[in-house]
Amino acid sequence: KRDTDMTSLVGHFIHGEHVAPQDGNLIDIHNPSTGAVCGQVEMASSALVQKAIDSAKAAYPAWRATPPAKRAQVMFRLKVLLEQHSDKICELISEEHGKVLHDAKGELQRGIENVEFACGMPQLLKGEHSKDVGPGIDAWSEFQPLGVVTGITPFNFPAMVPLWMWPSAIMCGNTFVLKPSEKDPSSALYIAVLAAEAGLPPGVLNVVNGDKAAVDQLLEDPTIQAVSFVGSTPVAEAIYQKASANGKRCQALGGAKNHAIVMPDADVDNVVNALMGAAFGSCGERCMALSVVLAVGDEMGDTLRDRLSAQIETLKVGAGSDNSNDMGPLISAQHFDTVSGFIDSGVSQEADLVSDGRKLSVEGFEEGYFLGATLFDKVKPHMEIYQKEIFGPVLVMLRVPDMQTALELINEHEYGNGTCIFTRDGEAARFFIDQVQVGMVGVNVPLPVPVSYHSFGGWKRSLFGDLHAYGPDSVRFYTRRKAITQRWPSTNLREGSQFSFPSN
Ligand code: NAD
């Protein structure tokens, strides 16, 4: 039986069943477009988190022994169910996150692509084989699952980021405990129910809702073998340190400050369109949002200032449920205050405020957390609005004399998630790709989020750990390698004892 009406009172999904809130430790979920409470989610008790871990542990032996092709059949069915239930999932995303429905569709589509990748993973789990490495000796290496692994996910992609993690993890033969963001937990929970409907055995995927207490318990439990985290940099760093200290494998993806270089030869119409979408889409609450423009030359700076401020005037900001809007609200009243505070800081540090989003009011949605698109020009590297991740609809422009200065700025910044160069000059683009200290690079592509069969990850303080998320790296992250060397007794190959180190 599938309980799809979970928006009002959100519990957990443990051992194949929706677990309704029990202990009454509920926190409110707000609809950011209206500011109203649209539901409540339970912060799992320690006993409930333990139940989820125990369920995953119990499910592991049988799931590990399930042939990869059988695991993949569940993924094929899940893909179909996700497509069938896409409208409902996007409504849940939009209601709790605030992003406009068309943007939620894009998010879900990218998540489905991770499920599609998972469908083909038996191909990547084959291992490597060498025959006759010595007399009558064969060798191979195989990928074995880790056991019970966990994922902790952020509010800004409530459906997609969990799908970066658990489909790959379980395809590798692991079982999983997911801890979604408490701000918008419903879509991940809904998808877990669909996975069960697709045939996933109880316990292979468990979802517990909660906050730091639940996360700490997962990081301390000796059953948990690996931790995938996506969220802000301070939390990512703390989680990486704690997980590592507790002997767990960890990948922790953090925050960002993504720069775009606009060269004097760039196609300005394309640049302006690209910057508008990449800076203000999803209200700037994307880890790949372009939040800094480096205009090469004053002429380009003047042009972008005029063109962007004119486009900002036409931007349609409003409720996430209205598909005609370009941009919805911020996630919470608290985050609204944080982002507004950054704008105040830019003004007090004497950046040039060209478009001021603080003036916006959306008729009929006066209690929503709406902040308009904001543009600062003539920003300097020492300013807080340049140094910090704002995670809102605030685009800051710096004017630089040449590409080398732009490149140095990017390489000196603490974050290294994404970046883009807009140019018609292939030589400049090629040099940029080679030299830039950033994990994901676009050339005239403003949001270079890798497709599902290339892994996703930043450099510097945008990622703690070695392996990136989803794609081929996920096979490495969610498995450990075993190397086997084998010889069967044979009458033709009798050997005496050998005391020298074996070699060919
Ligand atoms: P967040 O760090 O506040 O929370 C992320 C998760 O960690 C949530 O599940 C939350 O409950 C949990 N959490 C929060 N504080 C914790 C603590 N002290 N101890 C243990 N767990 C804790 O992040 P957020 O506000 O939900 O998401 C926005 C941030 O995520 C931004 O910084 C954004 O750049 C980043 N992000 C990064 C990527 C990436 O791929 N690099 C992708 C999406 C979002």
Coordinates of C-alpha atoms and ligand atoms in Angstrom, one line a residue:
K1 CA 0.0 0.0 0.0
R2 CA 1.4 3.4 -1.0
D3 CA 0.7 6.3 1.2
T4 CA 1.1 9.3 -1.1
D5 CA -0.4 11.9 1.2
M6 CA 2.6 12.7 3.3
T7 CA 3.0 16.4 2.9
S8 CA 1.1 17.4 6.1
L9 CA 2.8 15.0 8.5
V10 CA 6.1 13.7 7.4
G11 CA 7.7 10.7 9.0
H12 CA 10.3 8.2 7.8
F13 CA 10.6 5.2 5.5
I14 CA 12.0 2.2 7.3
H15 CA 12.1 -1.4 6.2
G16 CA 9.8 -0.9 3.3
E17 CA 7.2 1.0 5.3
H18 CA 6.2 4.6 5.9
V19 CA 6.7 5.2 9.6
A20 CA 4.4 8.0 10.8
P21 CA 5.7 10.4 13.4
Q22 CA 5.7 8.8 16.8
D23 CA 7.5 10.8 19.4
G24 CA 6.0 14.2 18.6
N25 CA 9.4 15.9 18.0
L26 CA 8.0 17.8 15.0
I27 CA 9.3 20.9 13.2
D28 CA 7.4 23.0 10.8
I29 CA 7.9 22.9 7.0
H30 CA 7.1 26.3 5.4
N31 CA 5.8 27.0 1.9
P32 CA 8.4 29.7 0.9
S33 CA 6.0 31.2 -1.6
T34 CA 3.3 32.0 1.1
G35 CA 5.3 31.8 4.3
A36 CA 2.6 29.5 5.6
V37 CA 3.2 26.2 7.4
C38 CA 2.5 23.4 4.9
G39 CA 3.5 20.5 7.0
Q40 CA 5.5 19.1 9.8
V41 CA 8.4 16.7 9.8
E42 CA 9.5 14.5 12.7
M43 CA 13.1 14.6 13.9
A44 CA 13.8 11.0 14.3
S45 CA 14.6 9.7 17.8
S46 CA 17.8 7.8 18.4
A47 CA 15.8 4.6 18.5
L48 CA 14.3 5.2 15.1
V49 CA 17.7 6.0 13.5
Q50 CA 18.9 2.8 15.0
K51 CA 16.0 1.0 13.5
A52 CA 16.9 2.3 10.1
I53 CA 20.5 1.2 10.5
D54 CA 19.4 -2.2 11.7
S55 CA 17.0 -2.6 8.8
A56 CA 19.8 -1.8 6.3
K57 CA 22.1 -4.2 8.0
A58 CA 19.6 -7.0 8.0
A59 CA 18.8 -6.4 4.3
Y60 CA 22.5 -6.4 3.2
P61 CA 23.4 -10.1 2.9
A62 CA 20.5 -10.9 0.5
W63 CA 20.9 -7.7 -1.4
R64 CA 24.6 -8.2 -1.8
A65 CA 23.9 -11.7 -3.2
T66 CA 21.3 -10.4 -5.7
P67 CA 22.7 -10.4 -9.2
P68 CA 23.4 -6.9 -10.5
A69 CA 21.1 -7.4 -13.5
K70 CA 18.2 -8.1 -11.0
R71 CA 19.1 -5.0 -9.1
A72 CA 19.0 -3.1 -12.4
Q73 CA 15.5 -4.3 -13.1
V74 CA 14.3 -2.4 -10.0
M75 CA 16.0 0.7 -11.4
F76 CA 14.3 0.3 -14.8
R77 CA 10.9 0.1 -13.1
L78 CA 11.8 3.0 -10.8
K79 CA 12.6 5.2 -13.9
V80 CA 9.1 4.5 -15.3
L81 CA 7.4 5.3 -11.9
L82 CA 9.4 8.5 -11.5
E83 CA 8.2 9.6 -15.0
Q84 CA 4.6 8.6 -14.2
H85 CA 4.6 10.5 -10.9
S86 CA 6.7 13.4 -12.0
D87 CA 3.9 16.0 -11.6
K88 CA 3.3 15.0 -8.0
I89 CA 7.0 15.0 -7.1
C90 CA 7.5 18.4 -8.7
E91 CA 4.5 19.8 -6.8
L92 CA 6.1 18.5 -3.6
I93 CA 9.5 20.1 -4.5
S94 CA 7.9 23.4 -5.5
E95 CA 5.7 23.6 -2.4
E96 CA 8.4 23.0 0.1
H97 CA 11.4 24.5 -1.7
G98 CA 9.7 27.3 -3.6
K99 CA 11.4 26.7 -7.0
V100 CA 9.1 27.2 -10.0
L101 CA 7.5 24.0 -11.4
H102 CA 9.5 24.1 -14.7
D103 CA 12.7 24.3 -12.7
A104 CA 11.6 21.4 -10.4
K105 CA 10.9 19.4 -13.7
G106 CA 14.5 20.0 -14.7
E107 CA 15.8 18.9 -11.3
L108 CA 13.8 15.7 -11.4
Q109 CA 14.8 15.0 -15.0
R110 CA 18.5 15.2 -14.0
G111 CA 17.7 12.9 -11.0
I112 CA 16.0 10.4 -13.4
E113 CA 19.2 10.4 -15.5
N114 CA 21.1 9.1 -12.5
V115 CA 18.6 6.3 -12.3
E116 CA 19.2 5.6 -16.0
F117 CA 22.9 5.5 -15.3
A118 CA 22.3 3.0 -12.5
C119 CA 20.3 0.8 -14.9
G120 CA 23.6 0.3 -16.8
M121 CA 25.9 -0.2 -13.9
P122 CA 26.3 -4.0 -14.2
Q123 CA 28.6 -3.1 -17.1
L124 CA 30.8 -1.1 -14.7
L125 CA 30.9 -3.8 -11.9
K126 CA 32.5 -6.4 -14.1
G127 CA 36.0 -6.1 -12.7
E128 CA 39.2 -6.9 -14.5
H129 CA 40.6 -10.3 -15.5
S130 CA 44.1 -11.5 -16.5
K131 CA 44.7 -15.0 -17.6
D132 CA 48.1 -16.8 -17.2
V133 CA 49.8 -14.2 -15.1
G134 CA 52.1 -17.0 -14.1
P135 CA 52.3 -20.8 -14.8
G136 CA 48.7 -21.9 -14.5
I137 CA 47.9 -18.8 -12.5
D138 CA 45.0 -16.4 -13.3
A139 CA 44.4 -13.0 -11.6
W140 CA 41.5 -10.7 -11.4
S141 CA 40.2 -7.8 -9.4
E142 CA 36.6 -7.4 -8.4
F143 CA 34.4 -4.7 -6.9
Q144 CA 32.8 -5.6 -3.6
P145 CA 30.1 -3.6 -1.9
L146 CA 31.0 -1.8 1.4
G147 CA 27.9 -2.7 3.4
V148 CA 25.6 -0.1 4.9
V149 CA 26.3 3.4 3.7
T150 CA 24.6 6.7 4.3
G151 CA 23.7 10.0 2.5
I152 CA 23.0 13.4 3.9
T153 CA 21.5 15.9 1.5
P154 CA 20.8 19.6 1.2
F155 CA 17.6 21.5 0.8
N156 CA 18.3 23.0 -2.6
F157 CA 17.8 19.8 -4.8
P158 CA 15.6 17.7 -2.5
A159 CA 14.9 15.1 -5.2
M160 CA 18.0 15.2 -7.4
V161 CA 20.8 15.0 -4.8
P162 CA 19.5 11.9 -3.1
L163 CA 19.2 10.4 -6.6
W164 CA 22.9 11.2 -7.1
M165 CA 23.7 8.9 -4.2
W166 CA 21.5 5.9 -3.4
P167 CA 20.7 4.4 -6.9
S168 CA 24.5 4.0 -7.5
A169 CA 25.2 2.9 -3.9
I170 CA 22.5 0.1 -4.0
M171 CA 23.4 -0.9 -7.5
C172 CA 26.9 -1.7 -6.2
G173 CA 25.2 -4.0 -3.6
N174 CA 25.2 -1.8 -0.6
T175 CA 22.1 -0.9 1.5
F176 CA 21.4 2.7 2.3
V177 CA 20.2 5.1 5.0
L178 CA 19.2 8.6 3.6
K179 CA 18.9 11.7 5.8
P180 CA 17.3 14.4 3.6
S181 CA 17.1 18.1 4.4
E182 CA 14.5 18.8 7.1
K183 CA 13.4 21.9 5.2
D184 CA 11.9 20.0 2.3
P185 CA 11.9 16.3 3.0
S186 CA 8.7 15.1 1.2
S187 CA 10.0 14.4 -2.4
A188 CA 12.8 12.2 -1.2
L189 CA 10.4 10.2 1.0
Y190 CA 7.9 9.9 -1.9
I191 CA 10.6 8.6 -4.2
A192 CA 11.6 6.0 -1.6
V193 CA 8.0 4.7 -1.6
L194 CA 8.1 4.5 -5.4
A195 CA 11.4 2.5 -5.1
A196 CA 9.6 0.0 -2.9
E197 CA 6.8 -0.2 -5.5
A198 CA 9.4 -0.8 -8.1
G199 CA 10.4 -3.9 -6.2
L200 CA 13.2 -2.8 -3.9
P201 CA 13.3 -5.2 -1.0
P202 CA 12.6 -3.8 2.5
G203 CA 15.6 -2.3 4.2
V204 CA 17.7 -1.7 1.1
L205 CA 16.8 2.0 1.2
N206 CA 15.7 3.6 4.4
V207 CA 14.9 7.3 4.9
V208 CA 15.1 9.0 8.3
N209 CA 14.3 12.6 8.8
G210 CA 16.2 14.6 11.4
D211 CA 18.8 17.2 12.1
K212 CA 22.3 17.2 13.5
A213 CA 21.5 14.6 16.1
A214 CA 20.5 12.0 13.5
V215 CA 23.6 12.8 11.4
D216 CA 25.9 12.5 14.4
Q217 CA 24.4 9.1 15.2
L218 CA 25.0 7.9 11.6
L219 CA 28.6 9.2 11.8
E220 CA 29.2 7.4 15.0
D221 CA 27.6 4.0 14.3
P222 CA 30.2 1.4 13.5
T223 CA 27.8 -0.3 11.0
I224 CA 27.9 2.6 8.6
Q225 CA 30.8 2.1 6.2
A226 CA 30.7 5.3 4.1
V227 CA 29.2 8.7 4.1
S228 CA 28.1 10.9 1.1
F229 CA 27.4 14.4 2.1
V230 CA 26.2 17.4 0.1
G231 CA 25.6 20.8 1.8
S232 CA 27.4 23.9 3.0
T233 CA 31.2 24.0 3.4
P234 CA 31.5 24.3 7.2
V235 CA 29.2 21.3 7.7
A236 CA 30.9 19.3 4.9
E237 CA 34.3 19.9 6.5
A238 CA 33.1 18.9 9.9
I239 CA 31.4 15.8 8.6
Y240 CA 34.4 14.8 6.6
Q241 CA 36.6 15.1 9.7
K242 CA 34.2 13.2 11.9
A243 CA 33.5 10.4 9.4
S244 CA 37.3 10.0 8.7
A245 CA 38.1 10.0 12.4
N246 CA 35.6 7.2 12.8
G247 CA 37.2 5.2 10.0
K248 CA 34.5 5.7 7.4
R249 CA 35.1 6.5 3.8
C250 CA 33.7 10.0 3.1
Q251 CA 32.9 12.4 0.2
A252 CA 31.6 15.7 1.4
L253 CA 30.6 18.3 -1.3
G254 CA 30.4 21.9 0.0
G255 CA 29.6 25.4 -1.1
A256 CA 30.7 27.5 -4.1
K257 CA 31.4 30.9 -5.6
N258 CA 31.2 30.3 -9.4
H259 CA 32.9 32.8 -11.6
A260 CA 32.2 33.6 -15.3
I261 CA 34.8 35.3 -17.3
V262 CA 33.3 37.4 -20.1
M263 CA 36.0 38.1 -22.8
P264 CA 35.7 41.2 -25.0
D265 CA 34.9 39.0 -28.0
A266 CA 32.0 37.1 -26.4
D267 CA 28.6 37.0 -28.0
V268 CA 26.9 39.5 -25.7
D269 CA 23.3 38.4 -26.4
N270 CA 24.1 34.9 -25.4
V271 CA 26.1 36.0 -22.4
V272 CA 23.3 38.1 -21.0
N273 CA 20.7 35.3 -21.4
A274 CA 23.1 32.7 -20.0
L275 CA 24.0 34.9 -17.0
M276 CA 20.4 35.7 -16.2
G277 CA 19.4 32.0 -16.0
A278 CA 22.5 30.8 -14.2
A279 CA 22.6 33.6 -11.6
F280 CA 18.9 33.9 -10.9
G281 CA 17.4 30.5 -11.7
S282 CA 16.2 28.8 -8.6
C283 CA 16.7 32.1 -6.8
G284 CA 20.4 31.6 -6.9
E285 CA 20.1 28.6 -4.6
R286 CA 22.2 26.3 -6.7
C287 CA 25.8 25.2 -5.9
M288 CA 26.5 25.7 -9.6
A289 CA 24.8 29.2 -9.8
L290 CA 27.0 31.7 -11.5
S291 CA 27.4 34.4 -8.8
V292 CA 30.4 36.3 -10.0
V293 CA 31.0 38.0 -13.4
L294 CA 34.5 39.0 -14.4
A295 CA 34.1 41.5 -17.2
V296 CA 37.3 41.8 -19.2
G297 CA 37.7 45.4 -20.1
D298 CA 35.5 48.4 -19.2
E299 CA 33.6 48.4 -22.4
M300 CA 32.3 44.9 -21.6
G301 CA 31.7 45.9 -18.0
D302 CA 29.5 48.9 -19.2
T303 CA 27.6 46.8 -21.7
L304 CA 26.9 44.0 -19.2
R305 CA 25.8 46.5 -16.5
D306 CA 23.2 48.1 -18.9
R307 CA 22.0 44.9 -20.4
L308 CA 21.7 42.9 -17.2
S309 CA 20.0 45.6 -15.3
A310 CA 17.5 46.0 -18.2
Q311 CA 16.8 42.2 -18.2
I312 CA 16.4 42.2 -14.4
E313 CA 13.5 44.7 -14.8
T314 CA 11.7 42.1 -16.9
L315 CA 12.3 39.1 -14.7
K316 CA 9.1 37.5 -13.5
V317 CA 9.3 36.7 -9.8
G318 CA 6.5 34.9 -8.0
A319 CA 5.1 31.7 -6.5
G320 CA 6.7 28.4 -7.4
S321 CA 3.3 27.0 -8.4
D322 CA 2.9 29.5 -11.3
N323 CA 4.8 28.1 -14.2
S324 CA 5.0 31.5 -15.9
N325 CA 7.4 32.8 -13.3
D326 CA 11.1 32.8 -13.9
M327 CA 12.2 32.7 -10.3
G328 CA 10.5 31.8 -6.9
P329 CA 11.3 32.8 -3.3
L330 CA 14.2 31.9 -1.0
I331 CA 13.9 28.9 1.2
S332 CA 13.2 30.5 4.5
A333 CA 12.7 33.8 6.4
Q334 CA 16.1 33.2 8.0
H335 CA 17.8 32.8 4.7
F336 CA 16.0 35.9 3.4
D337 CA 17.6 37.9 6.3
T338 CA 21.0 36.4 5.5
V339 CA 20.9 37.3 1.8
S340 CA 19.5 40.8 2.5
G341 CA 22.3 41.2 5.0
F342 CA 24.8 40.5 2.3
I343 CA 23.2 43.2 0.1
D344 CA 23.5 45.6 3.1
S345 CA 27.1 44.6 3.4
G346 CA 27.9 45.3 -0.2
V347 CA 26.4 48.7 0.1
S348 CA 28.3 49.5 3.3
Q349 CA 31.6 48.4 1.6
E350 CA 30.8 50.7 -1.3
A351 CA 30.1 48.3 -4.1
D352 CA 28.0 49.9 -6.8
L353 CA 24.4 48.6 -6.3
V354 CA 22.8 48.6 -9.8
S355 CA 19.7 46.6 -9.2
D356 CA 18.3 46.2 -5.6
G357 CA 16.2 43.1 -5.0
R358 CA 15.3 44.3 -1.5
K359 CA 12.6 46.5 -3.0
L360 CA 10.5 43.7 -4.4
S361 CA 7.1 42.8 -3.1
V362 CA 4.9 40.1 -4.8
E363 CA 1.3 41.0 -4.8
G364 CA -0.9 38.4 -3.1
F365 CA 2.2 36.8 -1.6
E366 CA 3.4 39.4 0.8
E367 CA 4.4 36.8 3.4
G368 CA 6.5 34.8 1.0
Y369 CA 10.4 35.0 1.2
F370 CA 10.8 36.9 -2.1
L371 CA 13.9 38.8 -2.9
G372 CA 14.4 40.3 -6.3
A373 CA 17.4 39.9 -8.6
T374 CA 20.3 42.0 -7.4
L375 CA 23.3 43.3 -9.4
F376 CA 26.4 44.8 -8.0
D377 CA 29.0 46.4 -10.2
K378 CA 32.6 47.5 -9.4
V379 CA 33.0 44.9 -6.7
K380 CA 36.4 44.5 -5.2
P381 CA 38.0 41.2 -4.1
H382 CA 38.2 42.2 -0.4
M383 CA 34.5 42.7 -0.1
E384 CA 32.3 40.2 1.7
I385 CA 29.9 39.9 -1.2
Y386 CA 32.8 38.6 -3.3
Q387 CA 34.4 36.4 -0.7
K388 CA 31.4 34.6 0.7
E389 CA 28.9 32.2 -0.8
I390 CA 25.6 34.2 -0.7
F391 CA 23.3 31.5 -2.1
G392 CA 20.7 33.9 -3.3
P393 CA 19.8 36.0 -6.4
V394 CA 22.8 38.3 -6.1
L395 CA 25.2 38.7 -9.0
V396 CA 28.4 40.6 -8.4
M397 CA 30.5 42.0 -11.2
L398 CA 34.2 42.8 -11.0
R399 CA 36.0 44.6 -13.8
V400 CA 39.4 43.2 -14.8
P401 CA 41.9 44.4 -17.3
D402 CA 42.7 41.0 -18.8
M403 CA 42.1 37.3 -18.7
Q404 CA 45.2 36.6 -16.6
T405 CA 43.9 38.8 -13.8
A406 CA 40.5 37.0 -14.0
L407 CA 42.2 33.6 -13.9
E408 CA 44.2 34.6 -10.8
L409 CA 41.1 35.7 -9.0
I410 CA 39.4 32.4 -9.7
N411 CA 42.4 30.4 -8.6
E412 CA 42.9 32.4 -5.4
H413 CA 39.2 32.0 -4.3
E414 CA 38.6 29.4 -1.6
Y415 CA 36.0 27.6 -3.6
G416 CA 36.4 25.7 -6.9
N417 CA 33.1 24.2 -7.8
G418 CA 32.1 25.5 -11.3
T419 CA 33.2 28.2 -13.7
C420 CA 32.6 29.3 -17.2
I421 CA 34.4 31.4 -19.9
F422 CA 32.4 33.2 -22.6
T423 CA 34.5 33.8 -25.6
R424 CA 34.9 33.1 -29.4
D425 CA 38.6 32.6 -28.9
G426 CA 39.5 28.9 -28.9
E427 CA 43.1 29.5 -27.8
A428 CA 41.9 31.5 -24.8
A429 CA 39.3 28.9 -23.9
R430 CA 41.8 26.1 -24.1
F431 CA 44.3 27.9 -21.9
F432 CA 41.6 28.6 -19.4
I433 CA 40.4 25.0 -19.3
D434 CA 44.0 23.9 -18.6
Q435 CA 44.9 26.4 -16.0
V436 CA 41.8 27.0 -13.9
Q437 CA 41.7 25.5 -10.4
V438 CA 38.1 24.4 -10.6
G439 CA 36.4 21.0 -10.8
M440 CA 33.7 21.7 -13.5
V441 CA 34.4 24.1 -16.4
G442 CA 32.1 25.5 -19.0
V443 CA 33.0 27.1 -22.3
N444 CA 30.0 29.2 -23.3
V445 CA 28.0 26.8 -21.1
P446 CA 26.9 28.7 -18.0
L447 CA 25.9 25.7 -15.8
P448 CA 28.4 23.0 -16.6
V449 CA 26.8 20.3 -14.4
P450 CA 28.2 17.0 -15.8
V451 CA 25.7 14.6 -17.3
S452 CA 25.0 11.5 -15.3
Y453 CA 27.8 9.4 -16.9
H454 CA 30.5 12.0 -15.9
S455 CA 31.0 12.5 -12.2
F456 CA 30.2 15.8 -10.4
G457 CA 32.6 17.5 -8.0
G458 CA 34.4 20.7 -7.2
W459 CA 38.0 21.4 -6.1
K460 CA 39.5 23.2 -3.1
R461 CA 36.9 23.9 -0.3
S462 CA 34.0 22.8 -2.5
L463 CA 34.8 19.1 -1.9
F464 CA 36.4 17.2 0.9
G465 CA 37.4 13.7 -0.2
D466 CA 38.9 12.2 -3.3
L467 CA 36.0 10.8 -5.4
H468 CA 33.3 12.9 -7.0
A469 CA 29.6 12.2 -6.9
Y470 CA 27.6 10.0 -9.2
G471 CA 28.8 8.6 -12.6
P472 CA 31.9 6.4 -12.8
D473 CA 33.4 7.8 -9.5
S474 CA 30.3 6.4 -7.6
V475 CA 31.3 2.9 -8.6
R476 CA 34.7 3.5 -7.0
F477 CA 33.3 5.3 -4.0
Y478 CA 30.6 2.7 -3.1
T479 CA 32.8 -0.4 -3.6
R480 CA 36.2 -1.7 -2.5
R481 CA 38.5 -3.6 -4.7
K482 CA 39.6 -7.1 -4.1
A483 CA 42.5 -8.6 -6.1
I484 CA 42.5 -12.4 -6.4
T485 CA 45.4 -14.6 -7.7
Q486 CA 44.4 -18.2 -8.3
R487 CA 46.0 -21.5 -9.2
W488 CA 44.3 -24.9 -9.2
P489 CA 46.4 -28.0 -8.3
S490 CA 47.7 -29.6 -11.5
T491 CA 49.9 -32.7 -11.9
N492 CA 51.9 -30.8 -14.6
L493 CA 52.8 -27.9 -12.3
R494 CA 54.3 -29.3 -9.2
E495 CA 56.7 -27.0 -7.5
G496 CA 58.9 -27.2 -4.4
S497 CA 59.0 -24.5 -1.8
Q498 CA 60.1 -21.1 -3.0
F499 CA 61.9 -18.8 -0.7
S500 CA 62.6 -16.0 -3.1
F501 CA 59.8 -13.4 -3.7
P502 CA 57.5 -14.7 -6.4
S503 CA 58.1 -13.1 -9.8
N504 CA 57.8 -13.9 -13.5
Ligands
NAD1 P1 23.5 22.5 5.2 O1 24.9 22.3 5.3 O2 22.9 23.5 6.1 O3 22.7 21.1 5.3 C1 22.9 20.0 4.6 C2 22.5 18.8 5.4 O4 23.3 18.7 6.5 C3 21.1 18.8 5.8 O5 20.5 17.5 5.7 C4 21.1 19.2 7.2 O6 20.1 18.7 8.0 C5 22.5 18.6 7.7 N1 23.1 19.5 8.7 C6 23.0 20.8 8.8 N2 23.8 21.3 9.8 C7 24.4 20.1 10.3 C8 25.4 19.9 11.4 N3 25.8 20.9 12.1 N4 25.8 18.7 11.6 C9 25.3 17.7 10.9 N5 24.4 17.8 9.9 C10 24.0 19.0 9.6 O7 23.2 22.9 3.7 P2 21.8 23.5 3.0 O8 21.6 24.8 3.5 O9 20.8 22.5 3.1 O10 22.2 23.5 1.5 C11 22.8 24.6 0.8 C12 24.3 24.4 0.7 O11 24.6 23.2 0.1 C13 25.0 25.5 -0.1 O12 26.2 25.9 0.6 C14 25.3 24.9 -1.4 O13 26.4 25.4 -2.1 C15 25.6 23.5 -1.0 N6 25.4 22.5 -2.1 C16 26.5 22.0 -2.6 C17 26.4 21.1 -3.7 C18 27.6 20.5 -4.3 O14 27.4 19.6 -5.1 N7 28.8 21.0 -4.0 C19 25.1 20.8 -4.2 C20 24.0 21.4 -3.6 C21 24.2 22.2 -2.5

